[in-house]
XYZ file of C-alpha atoms in Angstrom:
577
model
C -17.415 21.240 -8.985
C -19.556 18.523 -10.599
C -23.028 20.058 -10.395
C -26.212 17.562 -11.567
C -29.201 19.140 -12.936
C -31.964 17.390 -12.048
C -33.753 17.604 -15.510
C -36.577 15.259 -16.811
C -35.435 12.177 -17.726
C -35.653 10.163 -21.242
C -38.207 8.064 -19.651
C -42.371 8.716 -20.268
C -42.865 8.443 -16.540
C -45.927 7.543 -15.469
C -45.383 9.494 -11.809
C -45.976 12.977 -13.534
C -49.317 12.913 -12.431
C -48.453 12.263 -9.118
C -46.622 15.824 -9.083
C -49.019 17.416 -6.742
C -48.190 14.557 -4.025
C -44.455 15.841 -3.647
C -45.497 19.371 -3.108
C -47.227 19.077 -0.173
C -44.678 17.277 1.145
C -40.497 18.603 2.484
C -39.256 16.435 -0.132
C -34.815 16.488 -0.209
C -34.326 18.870 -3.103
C -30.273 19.673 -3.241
C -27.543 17.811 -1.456
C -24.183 19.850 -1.199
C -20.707 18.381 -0.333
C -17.554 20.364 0.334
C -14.303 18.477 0.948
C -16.384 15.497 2.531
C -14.149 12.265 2.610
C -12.858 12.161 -0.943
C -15.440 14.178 -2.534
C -13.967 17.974 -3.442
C -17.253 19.664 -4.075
C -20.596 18.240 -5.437
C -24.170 19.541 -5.722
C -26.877 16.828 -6.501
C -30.450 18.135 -7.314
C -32.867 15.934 -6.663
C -37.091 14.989 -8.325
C -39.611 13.117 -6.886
C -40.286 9.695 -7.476
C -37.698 6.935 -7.526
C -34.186 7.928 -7.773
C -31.045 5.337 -7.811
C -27.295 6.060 -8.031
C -25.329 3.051 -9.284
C -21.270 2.508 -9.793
C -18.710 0.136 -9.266
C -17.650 -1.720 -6.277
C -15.855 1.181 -4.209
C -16.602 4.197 -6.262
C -18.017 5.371 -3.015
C -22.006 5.173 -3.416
C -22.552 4.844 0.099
C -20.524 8.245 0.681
C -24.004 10.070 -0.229
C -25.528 8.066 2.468
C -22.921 8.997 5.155
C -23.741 12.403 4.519
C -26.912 12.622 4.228
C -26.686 10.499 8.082
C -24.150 13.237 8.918
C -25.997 16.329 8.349
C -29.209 14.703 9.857
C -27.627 14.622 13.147
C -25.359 11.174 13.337
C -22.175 12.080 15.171
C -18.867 12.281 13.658
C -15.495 13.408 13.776
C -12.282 14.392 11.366
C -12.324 10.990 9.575
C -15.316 12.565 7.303
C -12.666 15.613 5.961
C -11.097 15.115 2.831
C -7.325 14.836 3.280
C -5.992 18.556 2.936
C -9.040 20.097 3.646
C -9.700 22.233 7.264
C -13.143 20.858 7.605
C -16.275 19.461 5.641
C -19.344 21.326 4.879
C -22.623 19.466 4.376
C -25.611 20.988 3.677
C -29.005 19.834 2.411
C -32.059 22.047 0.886
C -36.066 20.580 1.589
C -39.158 21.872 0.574
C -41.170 23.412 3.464
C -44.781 23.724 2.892
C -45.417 20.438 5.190
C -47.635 22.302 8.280
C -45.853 19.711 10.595
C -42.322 20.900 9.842
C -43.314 24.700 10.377
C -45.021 23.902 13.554
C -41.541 22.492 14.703
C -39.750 25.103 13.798
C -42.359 27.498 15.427
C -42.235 25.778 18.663
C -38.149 25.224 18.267
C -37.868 29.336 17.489
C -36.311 28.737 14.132
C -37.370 31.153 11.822
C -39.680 29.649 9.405
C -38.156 29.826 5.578
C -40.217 29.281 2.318
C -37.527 26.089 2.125
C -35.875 24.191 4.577
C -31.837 24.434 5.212
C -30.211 21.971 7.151
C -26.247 22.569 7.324
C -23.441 21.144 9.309
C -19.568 20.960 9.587
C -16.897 19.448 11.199
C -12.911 20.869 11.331
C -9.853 19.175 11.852
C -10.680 19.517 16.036
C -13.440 17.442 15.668
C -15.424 20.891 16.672
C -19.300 20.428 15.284
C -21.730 23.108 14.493
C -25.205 22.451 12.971
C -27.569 25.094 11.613
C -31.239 24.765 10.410
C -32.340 27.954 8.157
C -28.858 29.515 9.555
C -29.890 29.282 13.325
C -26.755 27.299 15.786
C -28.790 24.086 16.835
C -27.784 20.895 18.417
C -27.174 17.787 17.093
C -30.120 16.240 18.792
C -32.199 18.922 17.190
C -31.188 17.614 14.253
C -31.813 14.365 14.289
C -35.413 14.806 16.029
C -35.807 17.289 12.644
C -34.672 14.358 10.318
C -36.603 11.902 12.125
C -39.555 13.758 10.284
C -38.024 14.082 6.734
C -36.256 11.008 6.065
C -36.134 7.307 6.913
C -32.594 5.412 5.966
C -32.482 1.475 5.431
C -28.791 0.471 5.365
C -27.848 -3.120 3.269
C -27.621 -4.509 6.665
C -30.958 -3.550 8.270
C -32.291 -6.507 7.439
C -30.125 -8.270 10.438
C -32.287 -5.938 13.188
C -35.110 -7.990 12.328
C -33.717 -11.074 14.482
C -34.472 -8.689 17.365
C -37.607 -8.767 19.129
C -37.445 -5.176 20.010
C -37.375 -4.149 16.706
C -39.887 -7.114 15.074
C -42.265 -4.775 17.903
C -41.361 -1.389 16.811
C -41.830 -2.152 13.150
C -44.966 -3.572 13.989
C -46.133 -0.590 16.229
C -44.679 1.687 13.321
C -46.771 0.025 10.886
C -50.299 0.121 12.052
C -49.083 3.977 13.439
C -49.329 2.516 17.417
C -46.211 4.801 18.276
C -48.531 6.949 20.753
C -50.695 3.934 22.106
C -47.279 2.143 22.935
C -46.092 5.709 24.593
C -49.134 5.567 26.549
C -48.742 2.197 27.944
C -45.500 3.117 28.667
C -46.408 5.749 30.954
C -49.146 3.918 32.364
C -47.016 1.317 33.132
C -44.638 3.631 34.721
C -47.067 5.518 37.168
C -48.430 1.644 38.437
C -45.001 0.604 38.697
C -43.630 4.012 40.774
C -47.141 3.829 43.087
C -46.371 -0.047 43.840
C -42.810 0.804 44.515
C -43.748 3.550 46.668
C -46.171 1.182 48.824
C -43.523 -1.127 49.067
C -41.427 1.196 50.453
C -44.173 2.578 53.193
C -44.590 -1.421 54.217
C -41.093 -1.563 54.513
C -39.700 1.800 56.239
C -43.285 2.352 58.434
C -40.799 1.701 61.436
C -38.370 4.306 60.026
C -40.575 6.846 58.926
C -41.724 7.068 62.477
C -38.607 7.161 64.148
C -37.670 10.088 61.456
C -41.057 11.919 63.070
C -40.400 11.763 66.226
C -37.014 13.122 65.368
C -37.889 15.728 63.565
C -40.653 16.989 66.268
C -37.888 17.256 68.771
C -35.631 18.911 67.113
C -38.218 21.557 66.296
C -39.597 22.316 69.498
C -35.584 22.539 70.852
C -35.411 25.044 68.247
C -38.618 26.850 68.357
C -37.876 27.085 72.214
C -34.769 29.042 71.510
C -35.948 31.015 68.247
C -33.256 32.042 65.921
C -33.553 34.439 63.652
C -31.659 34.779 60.438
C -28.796 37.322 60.421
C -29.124 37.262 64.242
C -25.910 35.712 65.020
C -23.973 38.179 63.372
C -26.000 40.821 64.951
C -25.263 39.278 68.794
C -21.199 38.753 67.812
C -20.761 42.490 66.817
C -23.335 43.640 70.227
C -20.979 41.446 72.196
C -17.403 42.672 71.075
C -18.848 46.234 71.307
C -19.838 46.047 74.832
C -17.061 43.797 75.584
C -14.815 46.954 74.688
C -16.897 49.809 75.985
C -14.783 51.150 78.372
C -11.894 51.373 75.517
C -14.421 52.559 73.137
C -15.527 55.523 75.847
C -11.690 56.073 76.537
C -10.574 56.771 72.624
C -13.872 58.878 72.306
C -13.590 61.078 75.426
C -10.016 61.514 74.366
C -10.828 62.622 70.684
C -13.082 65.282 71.720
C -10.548 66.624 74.349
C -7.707 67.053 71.741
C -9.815 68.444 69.215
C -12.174 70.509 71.425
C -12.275 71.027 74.873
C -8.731 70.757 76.166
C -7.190 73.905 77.056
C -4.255 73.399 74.167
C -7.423 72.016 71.745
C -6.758 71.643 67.977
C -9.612 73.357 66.948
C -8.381 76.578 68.621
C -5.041 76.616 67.922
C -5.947 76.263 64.289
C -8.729 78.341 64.261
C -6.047 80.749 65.498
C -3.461 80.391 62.916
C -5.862 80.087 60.111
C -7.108 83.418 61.011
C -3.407 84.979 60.948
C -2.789 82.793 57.602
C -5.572 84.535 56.062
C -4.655 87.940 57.184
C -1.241 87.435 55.516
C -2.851 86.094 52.441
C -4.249 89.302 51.667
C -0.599 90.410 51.257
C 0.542 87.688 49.623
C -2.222 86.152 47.260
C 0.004 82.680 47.323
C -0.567 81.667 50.775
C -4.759 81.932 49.860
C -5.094 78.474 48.581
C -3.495 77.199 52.040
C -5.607 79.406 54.019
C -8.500 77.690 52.125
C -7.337 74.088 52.730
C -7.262 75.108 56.680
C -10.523 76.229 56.934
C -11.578 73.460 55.126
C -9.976 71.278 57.586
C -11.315 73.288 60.722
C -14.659 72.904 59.720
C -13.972 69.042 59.635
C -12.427 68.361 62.743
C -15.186 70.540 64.448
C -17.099 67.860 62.973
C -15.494 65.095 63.886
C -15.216 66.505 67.626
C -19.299 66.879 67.646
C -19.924 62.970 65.772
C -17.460 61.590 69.087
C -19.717 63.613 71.515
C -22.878 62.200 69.980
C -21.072 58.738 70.178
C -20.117 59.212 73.459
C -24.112 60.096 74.243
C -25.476 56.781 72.751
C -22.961 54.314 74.262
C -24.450 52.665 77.243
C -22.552 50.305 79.312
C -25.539 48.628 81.062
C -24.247 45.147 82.962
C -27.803 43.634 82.587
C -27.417 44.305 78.478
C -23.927 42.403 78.640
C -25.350 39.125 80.629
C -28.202 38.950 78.072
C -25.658 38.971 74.855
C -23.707 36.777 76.840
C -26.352 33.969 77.344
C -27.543 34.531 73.813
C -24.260 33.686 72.457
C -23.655 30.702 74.770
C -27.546 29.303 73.739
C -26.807 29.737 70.303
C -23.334 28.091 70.404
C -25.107 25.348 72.620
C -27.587 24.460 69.818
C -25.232 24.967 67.005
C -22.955 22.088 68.885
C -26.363 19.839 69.525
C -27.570 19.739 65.856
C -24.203 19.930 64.499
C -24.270 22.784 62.141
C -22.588 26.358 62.612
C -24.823 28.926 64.859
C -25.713 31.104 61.542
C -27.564 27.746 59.646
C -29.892 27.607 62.789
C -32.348 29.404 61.518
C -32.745 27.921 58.546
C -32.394 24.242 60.213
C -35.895 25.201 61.626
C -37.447 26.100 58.474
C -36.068 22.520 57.086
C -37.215 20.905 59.825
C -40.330 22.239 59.397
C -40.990 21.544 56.301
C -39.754 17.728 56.677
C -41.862 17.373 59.244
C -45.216 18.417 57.544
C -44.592 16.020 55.027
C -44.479 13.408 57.180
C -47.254 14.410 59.253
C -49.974 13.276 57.151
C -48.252 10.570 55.124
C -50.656 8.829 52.826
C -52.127 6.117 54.372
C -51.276 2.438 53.605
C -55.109 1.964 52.160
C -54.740 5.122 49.433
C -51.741 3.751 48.945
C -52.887 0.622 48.141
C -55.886 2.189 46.333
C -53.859 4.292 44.161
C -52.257 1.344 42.944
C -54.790 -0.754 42.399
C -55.985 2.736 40.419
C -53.117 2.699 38.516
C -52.844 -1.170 37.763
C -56.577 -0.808 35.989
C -55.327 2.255 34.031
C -52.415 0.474 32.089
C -54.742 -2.924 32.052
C -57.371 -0.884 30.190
C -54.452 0.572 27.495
C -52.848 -2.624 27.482
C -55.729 -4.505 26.639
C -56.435 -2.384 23.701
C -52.867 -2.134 22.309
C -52.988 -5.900 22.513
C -56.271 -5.714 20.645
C -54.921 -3.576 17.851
C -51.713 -5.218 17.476
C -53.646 -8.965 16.926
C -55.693 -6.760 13.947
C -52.471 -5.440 12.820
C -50.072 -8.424 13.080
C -52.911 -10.402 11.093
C -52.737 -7.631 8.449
C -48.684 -7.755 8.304
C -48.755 -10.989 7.987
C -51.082 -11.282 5.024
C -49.002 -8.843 3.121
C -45.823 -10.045 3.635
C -46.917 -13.492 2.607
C -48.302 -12.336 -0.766
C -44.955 -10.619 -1.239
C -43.129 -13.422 -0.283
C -44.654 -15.529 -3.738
C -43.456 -12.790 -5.708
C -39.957 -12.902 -4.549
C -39.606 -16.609 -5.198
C -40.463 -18.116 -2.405
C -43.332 -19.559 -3.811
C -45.950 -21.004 -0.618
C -44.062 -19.569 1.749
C -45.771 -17.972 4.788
C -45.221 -15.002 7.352
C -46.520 -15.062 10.950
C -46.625 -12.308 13.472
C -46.846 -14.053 16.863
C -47.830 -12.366 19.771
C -46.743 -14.409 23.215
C -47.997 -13.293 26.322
C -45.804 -11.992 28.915
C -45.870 -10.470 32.325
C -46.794 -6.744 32.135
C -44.077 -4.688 31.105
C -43.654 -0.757 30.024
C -43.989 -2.459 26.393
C -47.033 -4.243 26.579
C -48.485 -7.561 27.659
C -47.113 -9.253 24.527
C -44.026 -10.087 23.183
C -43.700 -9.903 19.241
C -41.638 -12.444 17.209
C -41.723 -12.790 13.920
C -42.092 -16.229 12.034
C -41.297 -17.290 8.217
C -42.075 -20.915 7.206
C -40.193 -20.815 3.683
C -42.506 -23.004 2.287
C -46.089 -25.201 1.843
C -46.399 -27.711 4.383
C -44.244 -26.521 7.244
C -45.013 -24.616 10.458
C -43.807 -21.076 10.735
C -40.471 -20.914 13.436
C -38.676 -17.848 14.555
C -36.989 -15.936 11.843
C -33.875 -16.077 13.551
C -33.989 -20.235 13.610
C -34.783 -20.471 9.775
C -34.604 -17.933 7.455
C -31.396 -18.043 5.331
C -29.139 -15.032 4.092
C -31.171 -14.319 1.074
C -34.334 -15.200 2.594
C -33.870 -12.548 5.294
C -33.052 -9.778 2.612
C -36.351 -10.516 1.024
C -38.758 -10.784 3.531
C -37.012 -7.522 5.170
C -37.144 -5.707 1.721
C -40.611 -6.663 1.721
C -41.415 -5.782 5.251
C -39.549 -2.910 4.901
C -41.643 -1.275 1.816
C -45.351 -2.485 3.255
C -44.111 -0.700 6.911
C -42.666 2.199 4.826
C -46.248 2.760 3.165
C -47.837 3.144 6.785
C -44.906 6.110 7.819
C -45.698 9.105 7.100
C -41.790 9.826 7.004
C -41.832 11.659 3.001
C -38.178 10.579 1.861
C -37.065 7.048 2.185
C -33.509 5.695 1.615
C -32.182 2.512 0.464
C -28.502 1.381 0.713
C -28.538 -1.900 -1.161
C -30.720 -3.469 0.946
C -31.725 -5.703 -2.253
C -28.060 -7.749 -2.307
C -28.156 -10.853 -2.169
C -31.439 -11.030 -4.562
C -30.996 -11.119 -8.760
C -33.078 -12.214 -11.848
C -36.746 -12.197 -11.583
C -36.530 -11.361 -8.271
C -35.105 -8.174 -8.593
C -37.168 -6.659 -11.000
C -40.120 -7.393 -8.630
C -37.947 -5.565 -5.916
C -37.486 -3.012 -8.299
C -41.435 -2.500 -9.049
C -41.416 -2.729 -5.203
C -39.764 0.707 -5.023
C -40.859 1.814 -8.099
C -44.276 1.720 -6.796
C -43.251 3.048 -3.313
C -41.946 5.781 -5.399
C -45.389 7.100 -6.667
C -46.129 7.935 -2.858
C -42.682 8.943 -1.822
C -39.475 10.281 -2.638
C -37.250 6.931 -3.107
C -33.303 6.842 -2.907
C -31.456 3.975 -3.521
C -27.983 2.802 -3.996
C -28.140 -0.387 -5.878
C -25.942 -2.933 -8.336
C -28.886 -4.442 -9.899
C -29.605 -2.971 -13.494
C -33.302 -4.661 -13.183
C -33.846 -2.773 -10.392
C -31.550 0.606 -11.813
C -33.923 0.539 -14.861
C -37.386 1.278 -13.062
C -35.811 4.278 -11.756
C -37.212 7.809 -12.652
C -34.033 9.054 -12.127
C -31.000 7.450 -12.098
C -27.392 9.069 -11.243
C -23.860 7.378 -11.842
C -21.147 7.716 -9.107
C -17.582 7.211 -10.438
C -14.080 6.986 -8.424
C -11.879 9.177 -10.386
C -7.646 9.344 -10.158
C -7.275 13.356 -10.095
C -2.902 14.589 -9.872
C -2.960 10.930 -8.002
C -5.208 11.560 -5.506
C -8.961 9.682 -5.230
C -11.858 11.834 -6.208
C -15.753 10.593 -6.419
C -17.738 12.303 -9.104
C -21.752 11.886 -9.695
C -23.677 12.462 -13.101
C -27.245 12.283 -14.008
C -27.424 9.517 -16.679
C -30.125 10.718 -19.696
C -30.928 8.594 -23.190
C -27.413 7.016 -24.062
C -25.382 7.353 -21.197
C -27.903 5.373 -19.025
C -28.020 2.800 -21.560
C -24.378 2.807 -21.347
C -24.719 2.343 -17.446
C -27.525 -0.317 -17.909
C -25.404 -2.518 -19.829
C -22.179 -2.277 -17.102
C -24.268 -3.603 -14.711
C -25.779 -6.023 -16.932
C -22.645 -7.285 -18.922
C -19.080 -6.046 -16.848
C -16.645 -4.629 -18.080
C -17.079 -5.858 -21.624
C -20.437 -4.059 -22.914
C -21.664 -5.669 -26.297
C -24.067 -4.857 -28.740
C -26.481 -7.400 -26.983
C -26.114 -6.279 -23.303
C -26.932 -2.568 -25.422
C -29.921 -4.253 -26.474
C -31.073 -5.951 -23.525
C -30.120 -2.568 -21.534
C -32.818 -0.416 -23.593
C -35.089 -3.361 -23.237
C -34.944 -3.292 -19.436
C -35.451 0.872 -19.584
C -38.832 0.214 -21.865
C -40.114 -2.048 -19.498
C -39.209 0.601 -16.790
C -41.625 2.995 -18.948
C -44.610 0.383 -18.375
């Protein structure tokens, strides 16, 4: 296992006096991968500051972001398992002294750790489990949990700023508008449910009446006739009893004959034998355990005989009795056949009824109706209005930045615009945001989708991307090459870009540029390694030579010279001012 100590680097960093920032923030301390895709087993500790990890084309850089995606929460399956392995393990250690984290964990009942473990795996079954300080969670408590620690920009993030959705969320995201925007949204959805809902009165008045008129029938048929629950159960057994009286009397009157009164009676005859039996026991001690079993079974059937007089006593054959069961079973059958439903759901028919009929009874009127609406349309005017208000003040702000980054990333008099075009109210606002670039002096901003070209796009989203990354308060931000496409000047200013993001933040990025490589606090080498013929990534933390080494690979190929050595440790002493 290759495991990377994250020591101080050869650099004279500047950040050390920003140490206290990072503590007070779950910054991504250790990332551990077991068997994950063609990595065997890897540990990377991790500092604060600006951190990139550079290789060649295919050593698998962009592994580290999979996983870190993966064990965030991102779904995936048996593709991610190393081939030979059961199942991948990826785990990743935070700091936890951020009073926001706890408090999720609190409400979430996840015991809350001095650090913060999130873990997950997948097997060969595609069979998922995640775990946050060792507690079974979901995946979608993951990701809501790394929605709070970490913020990834893939190389091809730029491309989601041709979409007006997201020009709006980045711009809502920026000036911190997340919960104004939420509350238009709702606002927009009460108008929109209360308009619906008059709409619906207006249209079903005629219907809703009908439905009344209904209903009030139906529960004065069945108030009239009163059913009870349990009742019709009650009147089927009443009815089959006196139905069979005379049988029941019959097989009664007979029991208590045979066993008692009858002349050749069972209780005599035994009574007389037992006594015999248990003179003859008392000669012979084995017959005592019979003579025990008959008395036992005297006393019984003298109880038996008394429980058939006493049933014989109760049972009443009264005509008048019979008609009534027998018009209370014919009512009930009558009704269950008129309102469709069996006899025993009468009862609670009438409850239903009921209760449908209040509701109707004193539907709101069409004026509070109309009221309400009006109510509600005045509510989400008021929060529109001043979401409007504070994205004109924030899309002026955006704007200025980006077009003072935009000189430093040659495109020298070029200008960003954030417009905001009215539109019919809508759960996202009265406005719709698009985002214009005019590339330079003397022409009008157009949509970025209409003009910006390949490289253009990379910059101004690199630069969007850093200014809107300042306003998160999201602690660890991620960068998967999002600065190809750029070189030369240009990239060192996208590397003081990060560099200087990096003195707020804790700054990952996967990059090919050594201008940008060299700013870099820390700075980690991943290699694609041939182990008994089988692929293998490896990472190591690059100190004094060996990131000189690296420097000049990216600056000079495969060939590495004594001048690409010198312009390597030139680039790493500029990174030290």
């Amino acid at each position: 296992m290759a495991r990377i100590a994250c020591e101080s680097c050869d650099l004279s960093c500047p950040l050390q006096s920003l140490a206290l920032v990072f503590t007070k923030t779950p910054m991504l301390r250790t990332l551990y991968l077991r068997d994950f895709v063609i990595v065997e087993q890897l540990a990377i500790e991790f500092s604060s500051g600006f951190t990139v990890f550079s290789g060649e084309t295919g050593a698998g850089k962009s592994i580290l972001i999979d996983a870190l995606n993966l064990v965030l929460g991102e779904r995936g399956g048996p593709e991610s398992i190393r081939e030979g392995a059961a199942k991948t393990e990826i785990s990743s250690q935070w700091d936890n002294d951020s009073e926001m984290i706890q408090a999720w964990l609190a409400g979430q009942e996840i015991e809350v750790q001095d650090e913060l473990i999130l873990r997950r795996t997948i097997d060969q079954t595609g069979r998922s489990r995640g775990f946050i300080n060792g507690t079974v969670v979901t995946l979608s408590q993951l990701r809501e949990l790394g929605s709070l620690l970490i913020d990834i920009h893939g190389q091809h993030a730029h491309q989601s700023l041709l979409q007006t959705d997201q020009q709006r969320i980045l711009l809502d995201r920026h000036g911190h508008l997340e919960t104004q925007a939420l509350t238009v949204t709702h606002a927009y959805q009460a108008w929109h449910h209360a308009a619906q809902l008059l709409n619906n009165y207006q249209m079903e008045f005629a219907t809703i009446n009908a439905e009344r008129e209904r209903l009030v029938w139906q529960v004065s048929e069945l108030e009239k006739l009163s059913p009870k629950a349990g009742e019709w159960d009650e009147v089927q057994q009443a009815h089959s009893r006196l139905s069979h009286a005379s049988n029941l009397i019959e097989v009664a009157q007979t029991g208590v004959d045979l066993l008692r009164d009858s002349e050749a009676a069972m209780n005599a005859q035994l009574a007389h034998y037992s006594q015999r039996l248990s003179r003859e026991a008392q000669i012979d001690q084995r017959l005592s355990p019979i003579a025990q079993m008959l008395e036992s079974a005297q006393i019984q059937l003298n109880e038996a005989a008394h429980d058939l007089t006493v049933y014989l006593e109760k049972i009443d054959l009264d005509p008048t009795q019979m008609q009534q069961i027998d018009f209370r079973v014919e009512a009930l059958h009558s009704a269950s056949r008129k309102f469709r439903c069996a006899p025993e759901a009468l009862p609670q028919l009438l409850l239903d009824s009921q209760t449908k009929l209040d509701q109707l009874a004193h539907p709101m009127d069409e004026a509070d109706l109309t009221q309400e609406v009006a109510r509600l349309k005045a509510d989400y005017d008021q929060h529109a209005s001043a979401l409007s208000l504070a994205r004109k003040t924030l899309a002026m702000d955006l704007a200025h930045k980006v077009t003072d980054s935009m000189q430093t990333l040659n495109m020298q008099g070029g200008a960003f615009e954030v417009a905001l075009l009215p539109i019919a109210a809508s759960a996202q606002g009265n406005e719709r945001i698009e985002f214009r670039v005019a590339g330079h002096a003397g022409v009008a901003p157009k949509s970025l989708a209409r003009v910006a070209s390949g490289g253009e796009l990379a910059r101004i989203a690199l630069a969007i991307t850093v200014i809107a990354a300042q306003a998160t308060a999201t602690p660890t931000l991620v960068f998967d090459e999002v600065d190809s496409g750029i070189g030369g000047a240009v990239a060192e200013v996208v590397g003081r870009l990060l560099q200087q993001l990096g003195q707020s933040r804790q700054v990952l990025c996967v990059t090919h540029l050594p201008q940008v490589a060299s700013l870099a606090k820390q700075h980690f080498l991943v290699r694609k390694e041939q182990v008994k013929g089988a692929p293998k990534t490896e990472i190591y933390a690059l100190q004094n030579e060996t990131r000189v080494q690296e420097i000049a690979r990216m600056l000079g190929g495969v060939e590495i010279t004594a001048t690409t050595r010198q312009h390597a440790e030139e680039w790493l002493q500029r990174g030290r001012t």
